[in-house]
Amino acid sequence: MTTFAACSPISLLGSFSSISRVSSPIRLNSHFHNSHCKFQIKCSYADANVNVDYGSSTIDVVADVKTERVVVLGGNGFVGSAICKAAVSKGIEVISLNRSGRPTYPGSWVDQVTWISGDVFYANWDEVLVGATAVVSTLGGVGSEEQMLRINGEANITAVNAAKNFGIPKFILISVHDYNLPSFLLSAAYFTGKRKAESEVLSKYPNSGVVLRPGFIYGRRRVDGFEIPLDLIGVPLERILRATENINKVFSSLPASDLLFAPPVSVDDVALAVINAVTDDDFFGIFTIEQIKEAAQKVKVLN
């Protein structure tokens, strides 16, 4: 899909028997608060040495100009902030809904995000979702069985239904790899909640819902004002597992083998995979660790 930075005159060469009306979608990445706008272009054309009746050679072009406006749930967290930063860098308008609102640390991208403080269960969705073209949820956490079912499952399901009822065309969920765990471990509330949320996304958005299933996500994580350099673990581990990939496949069928052999993924790759999901209408369904990396690579190649 071609991105236009500005509207330009249409130059027509050659001779055409008849053109009546052309309607085509044009995607424009810029900071507009309106989701769509329309414009008309009228022009005339003719071959050399041909008398032209300008009154009868009018082309009426009507084009929809669509901007991306993404709502990130949990946008000041580890994964959420990376998604917000990546979206801003691509000219996508970003709104973040999270309990603590605007993060305290500095950053030029932080100033370009609209921060809304609130709880998913009590959110004013009319304020949050207006004009949005996609919702991205990074909601999740650990705790008691009840807490994990509520955060990983119910909170995401609430968001999916709110987005669907509001007419948002796309929903993207950050879920989790299953690590090839046996069923009795996957029945724990953490995984049960995530899988219920996945089912809701795929049910309500069968042709546009996206579920990303990363494993261990590394990067520089901020906790209480301190940075934890998870990349010091993730980067060498990813290289080792890539180098021993053929050997690892021998053990891949063993229960819980992926606890050791599932490759980690950088938080930046997860964020770029989300950008790909936002901008590519053919990108939907469940995506594994390797597919997340492939999706991120597509965005990198376009830069």
C-alpha atoms as a printed R data frame, in Angstrom:
    type eleno elety resid chain resno       x       y       z
1   ATOM     1    CA   MET     A     1   0.000   0.000   0.000
2   ATOM     2    CA   THR     A     2   1.461   3.389  -1.025
3   ATOM     3    CA   THR     A     3   1.772   6.169   1.524
4   ATOM     4    CA   PHE     A     4   1.325   9.748   0.303
5   ATOM     5    CA   ALA     A     5   2.822  12.643   2.236
6   ATOM     6    CA   ALA     A     6   0.680  15.220   0.468
7   ATOM     7    CA   CYS     A     7  -1.942  15.513  -2.287
8   ATOM     8    CA   SER     A     8  -0.512  16.257  -5.755
9   ATOM     9    CA   PRO     A     9  -2.018  16.967  -9.206
10  ATOM    10    CA   ILE     A    10  -2.751  13.941 -11.382
11  ATOM    11    CA   SER     A    11  -0.963  13.839 -14.715
12  ATOM    12    CA   LEU     A    12  -2.652  11.703 -17.360
13  ATOM    13    CA   LEU     A    13  -0.786  10.648 -20.518
14  ATOM    14    CA   GLY     A    14  -2.196   8.890 -23.556
15  ATOM    15    CA   SER     A    15  -5.696   8.498 -24.827
16  ATOM    16    CA   PHE     A    16  -8.516   6.919 -22.853
17  ATOM    17    CA   SER     A    17 -11.935   6.139 -24.231
18  ATOM    18    CA   SER     A    18 -13.803   6.910 -21.038
19  ATOM    19    CA   ILE     A    19 -13.157   7.351 -17.352
20  ATOM    20    CA   SER     A    20 -16.085   8.091 -15.105
21  ATOM    21    CA   ARG     A    21 -15.218   7.818 -11.416
22  ATOM    22    CA   VAL     A    22 -12.339   6.336  -9.485
23  ATOM    23    CA   SER     A    23 -12.573   5.606  -5.798
24  ATOM    24    CA   SER     A    24  -9.492   4.261  -4.054
25  ATOM    25    CA   PRO     A    25  -8.256   4.030  -0.464
26  ATOM    26    CA   ILE     A    26  -5.118   6.011   0.367
27  ATOM    27    CA   ARG     A    27  -3.394   5.481   3.695
28  ATOM    28    CA   LEU     A    28  -1.810   8.610   5.193
29  ATOM    29    CA   ASN     A    29   0.330   8.431   8.310
30  ATOM    30    CA   SER     A    30   0.094  11.822  10.017
31  ATOM    31    CA   HIS     A    31  -1.217  13.286  13.209
32  ATOM    32    CA   PHE     A    32  -4.849  14.013  12.314
33  ATOM    33    CA   HIS     A    33  -7.653  13.614  14.780
34  ATOM    34    CA   ASN     A    34 -10.164  12.856  12.061
35  ATOM    35    CA   SER     A    35 -10.232   9.244  10.862
36  ATOM    36    CA   HIS     A    36 -11.255   9.997   7.285
37  ATOM    37    CA   CYS     A    37 -11.435  12.939   4.917
38  ATOM    38    CA   LYS     A    38 -12.447  13.277   1.285
39  ATOM    39    CA   PHE     A    39 -11.262  15.445  -1.563
40  ATOM    40    CA   GLN     A    40 -12.139  15.916  -5.225
41  ATOM    41    CA   ILE     A    41  -9.838  16.414  -8.196
42  ATOM    42    CA   LYS     A    42 -11.127  17.519 -11.579
43  ATOM    43    CA   CYS     A    43  -8.884  17.671 -14.640
44  ATOM    44    CA   SER     A    44  -8.924  17.440 -18.431
45  ATOM    45    CA   TYR     A    45  -6.645  15.638 -20.879
46  ATOM    46    CA   ALA     A    46  -6.186  15.033 -24.607
47  ATOM    47    CA   ASP     A    47  -3.760  13.815 -27.247
48  ATOM    48    CA   ALA     A    48  -1.760  16.272 -29.300
49  ATOM    49    CA   ASN     A    49  -3.606  17.929 -32.189
50  ATOM    50    CA   VAL     A    50  -6.978  16.981 -30.801
51  ATOM    51    CA   ASN     A    51  -9.621  19.564 -30.149
52  ATOM    52    CA   VAL     A    52 -10.801  19.218 -26.602
53  ATOM    53    CA   ASP     A    53 -14.176  19.963 -25.163
54  ATOM    54    CA   TYR     A    54 -13.098  20.725 -21.595
55  ATOM    55    CA   GLY     A    55 -16.654  20.637 -20.383
56  ATOM    56    CA   SER     A    56 -17.061  16.965 -21.299
57  ATOM    57    CA   SER     A    57 -13.629  15.623 -20.268
58  ATOM    58    CA   THR     A    58 -13.959  15.896 -16.523
59  ATOM    59    CA   ILE     A    59 -12.578  13.273 -14.163
60  ATOM    60    CA   ASP     A    60 -14.150  13.256 -10.741
61  ATOM    61    CA   VAL     A    61 -11.825  11.509  -8.268
62  ATOM    62    CA   VAL     A    62 -13.051  10.789  -4.766
63  ATOM    63    CA   ALA     A    63 -10.501   9.213  -2.417
64  ATOM    64    CA   ASP     A    64 -10.696   8.184   1.219
65  ATOM    65    CA   VAL     A    65  -7.683   9.315   3.226
66  ATOM    66    CA   LYS     A    66  -7.289   7.109   6.288
67  ATOM    67    CA   THR     A    67  -5.053   7.889   9.225
68  ATOM    68    CA   GLU     A    68  -3.886   5.417  11.868
69  ATOM    69    CA   ARG     A    69  -4.916   6.159  15.443
70  ATOM    70    CA   VAL     A    70  -3.933   3.408  17.863
71  ATOM    71    CA   VAL     A    71  -5.054   2.911  21.451
72  ATOM    72    CA   VAL     A    72  -2.469   1.039  23.547
73  ATOM    73    CA   LEU     A    73  -3.756  -0.489  26.782
74  ATOM    74    CA   GLY     A    74  -0.954  -0.521  29.344
75  ATOM    75    CA   GLY     A    75   1.157   1.856  27.263
76  ATOM    76    CA   ASN     A    76   3.596   2.851  30.009
77  ATOM    77    CA   GLY     A    77   4.659  -0.735  30.783
78  ATOM    78    CA   PHE     A    78   7.689  -2.591  29.415
79  ATOM    79    CA   VAL     A    79   6.058  -3.840  26.206
80  ATOM    80    CA   GLY     A    80   3.459  -1.085  25.970
81  ATOM    81    CA   SER     A    81   6.004   1.736  26.030
82  ATOM    82    CA   ALA     A    82   8.025   0.058  23.269
83  ATOM    83    CA   ILE     A    83   4.856  -0.167  21.153
84  ATOM    84    CA   CYS     A    84   4.004   3.495  21.777
85  ATOM    85    CA   LYS     A    85   7.541   4.572  20.887
86  ATOM    86    CA   ALA     A    86   7.590   2.500  17.682
87  ATOM    87    CA   ALA     A    87   4.165   3.778  16.618
88  ATOM    88    CA   VAL     A    88   5.167   7.407  17.151
89  ATOM    89    CA   SER     A    89   8.318   6.836  15.089
90  ATOM    90    CA   LYS     A    90   6.098   5.645  12.217
91  ATOM    91    CA   GLY     A    91   3.866   8.722  12.339
92  ATOM    92    CA   ILE     A    92   0.973   6.889  13.978
93  ATOM    93    CA   GLU     A    93  -1.162   8.796  16.455
94  ATOM    94    CA   VAL     A    94  -1.096   7.050  19.847
95  ATOM    95    CA   ILE     A    95  -3.408   7.102  22.851
96  ATOM    96    CA   SER     A    96  -2.458   5.135  25.949
97  ATOM    97    CA   LEU     A    97  -4.852   4.013  28.664
98  ATOM    98    CA   ASN     A    98  -3.180   2.846  31.856
99  ATOM    99    CA   ARG     A    99  -3.674   3.238  35.580
100 ATOM   100    CA   SER     A   100  -0.755   5.570  36.267
101 ATOM   101    CA   GLY     A   101  -1.134   7.765  33.187
102 ATOM   102    CA   ARG     A   102   1.907   9.521  31.771
103 ATOM   103    CA   PRO     A   103   5.272   7.918  32.654
104 ATOM   104    CA   THR     A   104   7.701   9.941  34.758
105 ATOM   105    CA   TYR     A   105  10.823   9.307  32.671
106 ATOM   106    CA   PRO     A   106  11.776  11.698  29.838
107 ATOM   107    CA   GLY     A   107  11.646  11.000  26.118
108 ATOM   108    CA   SER     A   108  10.677  12.942  23.015
109 ATOM   109    CA   TRP     A   109   8.206  10.209  22.042
110 ATOM   110    CA   VAL     A   110   6.491  10.487  25.446
111 ATOM   111    CA   ASP     A   111   5.351  14.016  24.599
112 ATOM   112    CA   GLN     A   112   3.715  12.769  21.396
113 ATOM   113    CA   VAL     A   113   1.440  10.241  23.126
114 ATOM   114    CA   THR     A   114  -1.936  11.157  24.587
115 ATOM   115    CA   TRP     A   115  -1.876   9.634  28.076
116 ATOM   116    CA   ILE     A   116  -5.161   8.754  29.758
117 ATOM   117    CA   SER     A   117  -5.203   7.577  33.342
118 ATOM   118    CA   GLY     A   118  -7.860   4.935  33.990
119 ATOM   119    CA   ASP     A   119  -8.877   1.353  34.599
120 ATOM   120    CA   VAL     A   120 -10.104  -0.875  31.763
121 ATOM   121    CA   PHE     A   121 -13.073  -1.998  33.868
122 ATOM   122    CA   TYR     A   122 -14.240   1.589  34.451
123 ATOM   123    CA   ALA     A   123 -12.928   3.361  31.368
124 ATOM   124    CA   ASN     A   124 -14.821   6.081  29.546
125 ATOM   125    CA   TRP     A   125 -14.548   4.339  26.181
126 ATOM   126    CA   ASP     A   126 -16.202   7.249  24.352
127 ATOM   127    CA   GLU     A   127 -13.152   9.308  25.284
128 ATOM   128    CA   VAL     A   128 -10.557   6.586  24.761
129 ATOM   129    CA   LEU     A   129 -11.686   4.995  21.490
130 ATOM   130    CA   VAL     A   130 -12.955   7.953  19.471
131 ATOM   131    CA   GLY     A   131 -11.350   7.912  16.029
132 ATOM   132    CA   ALA     A   132  -9.259   4.802  16.751
133 ATOM   133    CA   THR     A   133  -8.358   2.410  13.933
134 ATOM   134    CA   ALA     A   134  -6.879  -0.300  16.198
135 ATOM   135    CA   VAL     A   135  -6.595  -1.297  19.844
136 ATOM   136    CA   VAL     A   136  -3.469  -2.999  21.202
137 ATOM   137    CA   SER     A   137  -3.649  -4.712  24.596
138 ATOM   138    CA   THR     A   138  -0.551  -5.480  26.635
139 ATOM   139    CA   LEU     A   139  -2.597  -6.243  29.752
140 ATOM   140    CA   GLY     A   140  -1.346  -9.150  31.832
141 ATOM   141    CA   GLY     A   141   0.341 -10.026  35.077
142 ATOM   142    CA   VAL     A   142   1.024 -12.574  37.765
143 ATOM   143    CA   GLY     A   143  -0.464 -12.965  41.226
144 ATOM   144    CA   SER     A   144  -3.125 -15.116  42.817
145 ATOM   145    CA   GLU     A   145  -5.296 -17.358  40.645
146 ATOM   146    CA   GLU     A   146  -8.153 -14.878  40.954
147 ATOM   147    CA   GLN     A   147  -5.957 -11.901  40.054
148 ATOM   148    CA   MET     A   148  -4.484 -13.602  37.001
149 ATOM   149    CA   LEU     A   149  -7.890 -14.621  35.674
150 ATOM   150    CA   ARG     A   150  -9.086 -11.061  36.107
151 ATOM   151    CA   ILE     A   151  -6.064  -9.300  34.592
152 ATOM   152    CA   ASN     A   152  -5.084 -11.769  31.854
153 ATOM   153    CA   GLY     A   153  -8.601 -12.804  30.977
154 ATOM   154    CA   GLU     A   154 -11.463 -10.562  32.099
155 ATOM   155    CA   ALA     A   155  -9.681  -7.245  31.562
156 ATOM   156    CA   ASN     A   156  -8.750  -8.157  27.998
157 ATOM   157    CA   ILE     A   157 -12.197  -9.555  27.261
158 ATOM   158    CA   THR     A   158 -13.748  -6.305  28.512
159 ATOM   159    CA   ALA     A   159 -11.469  -4.334  26.187
160 ATOM   160    CA   VAL     A   160 -12.234  -6.565  23.191
161 ATOM   161    CA   ASN     A   161 -15.978  -6.142  23.645
162 ATOM   162    CA   ALA     A   162 -15.670  -2.386  24.144
163 ATOM   163    CA   ALA     A   163 -13.642  -2.075  20.937
164 ATOM   164    CA   LYS     A   164 -16.058  -4.261  18.995
165 ATOM   165    CA   ASN     A   165 -19.115  -2.369  20.231
166 ATOM   166    CA   PHE     A   166 -17.449   0.914  19.321
167 ATOM   167    CA   GLY     A   167 -16.740  -0.322  15.786
168 ATOM   168    CA   ILE     A   168 -12.929  -0.413  16.001
169 ATOM   169    CA   PRO     A   169 -11.801  -2.485  12.982
170 ATOM   170    CA   LYS     A   170  -8.766  -4.229  14.515
171 ATOM   171    CA   PHE     A   171  -7.702  -5.653  17.895
172 ATOM   172    CA   ILE     A   172  -4.166  -6.830  18.707
173 ATOM   173    CA   LEU     A   173  -3.433  -8.885  21.832
174 ATOM   174    CA   ILE     A   174  -0.010  -9.555  23.325
175 ATOM   175    CA   SER     A   175  -0.382 -13.081  24.672
176 ATOM   176    CA   VAL     A   176   2.199 -15.725  25.635
177 ATOM   177    CA   HIS     A   177   3.926 -18.780  24.188
178 ATOM   178    CA   ASP     A   178   2.706 -22.077  25.678
179 ATOM   179    CA   TYR     A   179   6.276 -23.443  26.130
180 ATOM   180    CA   ASN     A   180   5.064 -26.918  25.184
181 ATOM   181    CA   LEU     A   181   3.821 -27.320  28.737
182 ATOM   182    CA   PRO     A   182   1.663 -30.290  29.721
183 ATOM   183    CA   SER     A   183  -2.063 -29.616  29.963
184 ATOM   184    CA   PHE     A   184  -2.195 -29.625  33.758
185 ATOM   185    CA   LEU     A   185   0.254 -26.690  33.844
186 ATOM   186    CA   LEU     A   186  -1.512 -24.837  31.053
187 ATOM   187    CA   SER     A   187  -4.682 -25.000  33.171
188 ATOM   188    CA   ALA     A   188  -3.100 -22.499  35.586
189 ATOM   189    CA   ALA     A   189  -4.901 -19.158  35.738
190 ATOM   190    CA   TYR     A   190  -2.125 -17.252  33.952
191 ATOM   191    CA   PHE     A   191  -2.435 -19.301  30.752
192 ATOM   192    CA   THR     A   192  -6.185 -19.886  31.114
193 ATOM   193    CA   GLY     A   193  -6.813 -16.152  31.293
194 ATOM   194    CA   LYS     A   194  -4.651 -15.453  28.252
195 ATOM   195    CA   ARG     A   195  -6.285 -18.199  26.185
196 ATOM   196    CA   LYS     A   196  -9.783 -16.939  27.065
197 ATOM   197    CA   ALA     A   197  -8.734 -13.493  25.890
198 ATOM   198    CA   GLU     A   198  -7.328 -14.976  22.677
199 ATOM   199    CA   SER     A   199 -10.613 -16.759  21.988
200 ATOM   200    CA   GLU     A   200 -12.513 -13.508  22.449
201 ATOM   201    CA   VAL     A   201 -10.247 -11.662  20.018
202 ATOM   202    CA   LEU     A   202 -10.474 -14.342  17.336
203 ATOM   203    CA   SER     A   203 -14.228 -14.704  17.828
204 ATOM   204    CA   LYS     A   204 -15.056 -10.993  17.648
205 ATOM   205    CA   TYR     A   205 -12.389 -10.231  15.011
206 ATOM   206    CA   PRO     A   206 -12.132 -13.355  12.825
207 ATOM   207    CA   ASN     A   207 -10.625 -11.485   9.861
208 ATOM   208    CA   SER     A   208  -8.634  -8.759  11.596
209 ATOM   209    CA   GLY     A   209  -7.831  -9.942  15.134
210 ATOM   210    CA   VAL     A   210  -4.149 -10.486  15.930
211 ATOM   211    CA   VAL     A   211  -2.679 -12.618  18.733
212 ATOM   212    CA   LEU     A   212   1.074 -12.425  19.281
213 ATOM   213    CA   ARG     A   213   2.591 -15.236  21.373
214 ATOM   214    CA   PRO     A   214   6.118 -14.203  22.362
215 ATOM   215    CA   GLY     A   215   8.204 -16.128  24.878
216 ATOM   216    CA   PHE     A   216  10.792 -14.402  27.039
217 ATOM   217    CA   ILE     A   217  10.907 -10.729  26.004
218 ATOM   218    CA   TYR     A   218  14.165  -8.908  26.554
219 ATOM   219    CA   GLY     A   219  15.184  -5.281  26.489
220 ATOM   220    CA   ARG     A   220  15.774  -2.524  29.025
221 ATOM   221    CA   ARG     A   221  12.938  -2.704  31.511
222 ATOM   222    CA   ARG     A   222  12.186   0.149  33.910
223 ATOM   223    CA   VAL     A   223  11.168  -0.840  37.434
224 ATOM   224    CA   ASP     A   224  10.737   1.806  40.150
225 ATOM   225    CA   GLY     A   225  13.034   4.227  38.360
226 ATOM   226    CA   PHE     A   226  15.745   1.663  37.635
227 ATOM   227    CA   GLU     A   227  16.606  -0.003  34.342
228 ATOM   228    CA   ILE     A   228  16.983  -3.776  34.291
229 ATOM   229    CA   PRO     A   229  19.109  -4.754  31.249
230 ATOM   230    CA   LEU     A   230  17.296  -7.937  30.236
231 ATOM   231    CA   ASP     A   231  19.081  -7.734  26.900
232 ATOM   232    CA   LEU     A   232  22.278  -8.860  28.635
233 ATOM   233    CA   ILE     A   233  20.537 -12.214  29.021
234 ATOM   234    CA   GLY     A   234  18.305 -12.233  25.966
235 ATOM   235    CA   VAL     A   235  20.791 -11.315  23.239
236 ATOM   236    CA   PRO     A   236  23.414 -14.040  23.950
237 ATOM   237    CA   LEU     A   237  20.697 -16.595  24.678
238 ATOM   238    CA   GLU     A   238  19.012 -15.873  21.355
239 ATOM   239    CA   ARG     A   239  22.341 -16.296  19.532
240 ATOM   240    CA   ILE     A   240  23.106 -19.575  21.269
241 ATOM   241    CA   LEU     A   241  19.681 -21.030  20.517
242 ATOM   242    CA   ARG     A   242  19.919 -19.937  16.897
243 ATOM   243    CA   ALA     A   243  23.320 -21.601  16.554
244 ATOM   244    CA   THR     A   244  22.052 -24.855  18.091
245 ATOM   245    CA   GLU     A   245  18.670 -24.806  16.373
246 ATOM   246    CA   ASN     A   246  19.040 -28.189  14.671
247 ATOM   247    CA   ILE     A   247  20.045 -29.877  17.923
248 ATOM   248    CA   ASN     A   248  17.187 -28.254  19.819
249 ATOM   249    CA   LYS     A   249  14.643 -29.716  17.396
250 ATOM   250    CA   VAL     A   250  15.535 -33.200  18.637
251 ATOM   251    CA   PHE     A   251  14.156 -32.305  22.070
252 ATOM   252    CA   SER     A   252  11.260 -30.129  20.897
253 ATOM   253    CA   SER     A   253   8.660 -32.859  21.361
254 ATOM   254    CA   LEU     A   254   9.489 -33.347  25.047
255 ATOM   255    CA   PRO     A   255   7.026 -31.823  27.536
256 ATOM   256    CA   ALA     A   256   8.071 -28.335  28.703
257 ATOM   257    CA   SER     A   257  11.103 -28.427  26.387
258 ATOM   258    CA   ASP     A   258  10.471 -24.865  25.278
259 ATOM   259    CA   LEU     A   259  11.239 -23.621  28.761
260 ATOM   260    CA   LEU     A   260  14.842 -24.184  27.657
261 ATOM   261    CA   PHE     A   261  14.671 -23.998  23.877
262 ATOM   262    CA   ALA     A   262  12.064 -21.357  22.988
263 ATOM   263    CA   PRO     A   263  14.065 -18.427  21.583
264 ATOM   264    CA   PRO     A   264  13.693 -15.087  23.348
265 ATOM   265    CA   VAL     A   265  12.477 -12.077  21.389
266 ATOM   266    CA   SER     A   266  13.432  -8.438  21.767
267 ATOM   267    CA   VAL     A   267  10.805  -5.973  22.949
268 ATOM   268    CA   ASP     A   268  11.552  -3.899  19.846
269 ATOM   269    CA   ASP     A   269  10.669  -6.846  17.586
270 ATOM   270    CA   VAL     A   270   7.383  -7.318  19.424
271 ATOM   271    CA   ALA     A   271   6.644  -3.611  18.957
272 ATOM   272    CA   LEU     A   272   7.480  -3.707  15.230
273 ATOM   273    CA   ALA     A   273   5.299  -6.806  14.777
274 ATOM   274    CA   VAL     A   274   2.454  -4.782  16.279
275 ATOM   275    CA   ILE     A   275   3.151  -1.968  13.796
276 ATOM   276    CA   ASN     A   276   2.965  -4.510  10.978
277 ATOM   277    CA   ALA     A   277  -0.371  -5.731  12.369
278 ATOM   278    CA   VAL     A   278  -1.707  -2.181  12.526
279 ATOM   279    CA   THR     A   279  -0.744  -1.255   8.967
280 ATOM   280    CA   ASP     A   280  -1.256  -4.560   7.113
281 ATOM   281    CA   ASP     A   281  -4.882  -5.615   6.660
282 ATOM   282    CA   ASP     A   282  -3.776  -9.117   5.612
283 ATOM   283    CA   PHE     A   283  -2.022  -9.679   8.956
284 ATOM   284    CA   PHE     A   284  -4.377 -11.517  11.329
285 ATOM   285    CA   GLY     A   285  -4.561 -14.702  13.385
286 ATOM   286    CA   ILE     A   286  -2.136 -16.267  15.873
287 ATOM   287    CA   PHE     A   287   1.590 -15.592  15.467
288 ATOM   288    CA   THR     A   288   4.399 -17.654  16.988
289 ATOM   289    CA   ILE     A   289   7.803 -16.420  18.154
290 ATOM   290    CA   GLU     A   290   9.425 -16.918  14.755
291 ATOM   291    CA   GLN     A   291   6.488 -15.316  12.959
292 ATOM   292    CA   ILE     A   292   6.732 -12.296  15.271
293 ATOM   293    CA   LYS     A   293  10.375 -11.886  14.256
294 ATOM   294    CA   GLU     A   294   9.472 -12.235  10.575
295 ATOM   295    CA   ALA     A   295   6.772  -9.581  10.904
296 ATOM   296    CA   ALA     A   296   9.237  -7.230  12.638
297 ATOM   297    CA   GLN     A   297  11.756  -7.795   9.842
298 ATOM   298    CA   LYS     A   298   9.185  -6.721   7.245
299 ATOM   299    CA   VAL     A   299   8.836  -3.361   8.977
300 ATOM   300    CA   LYS     A   300  12.618  -2.991   9.254
301 ATOM   301    CA   VAL     A   301  13.045  -3.641   5.534
302 ATOM   302    CA   LEU     A   302  10.564  -0.877   4.696
303 ATOM   303    CA   ASN     A   303  12.568   1.718   6.645
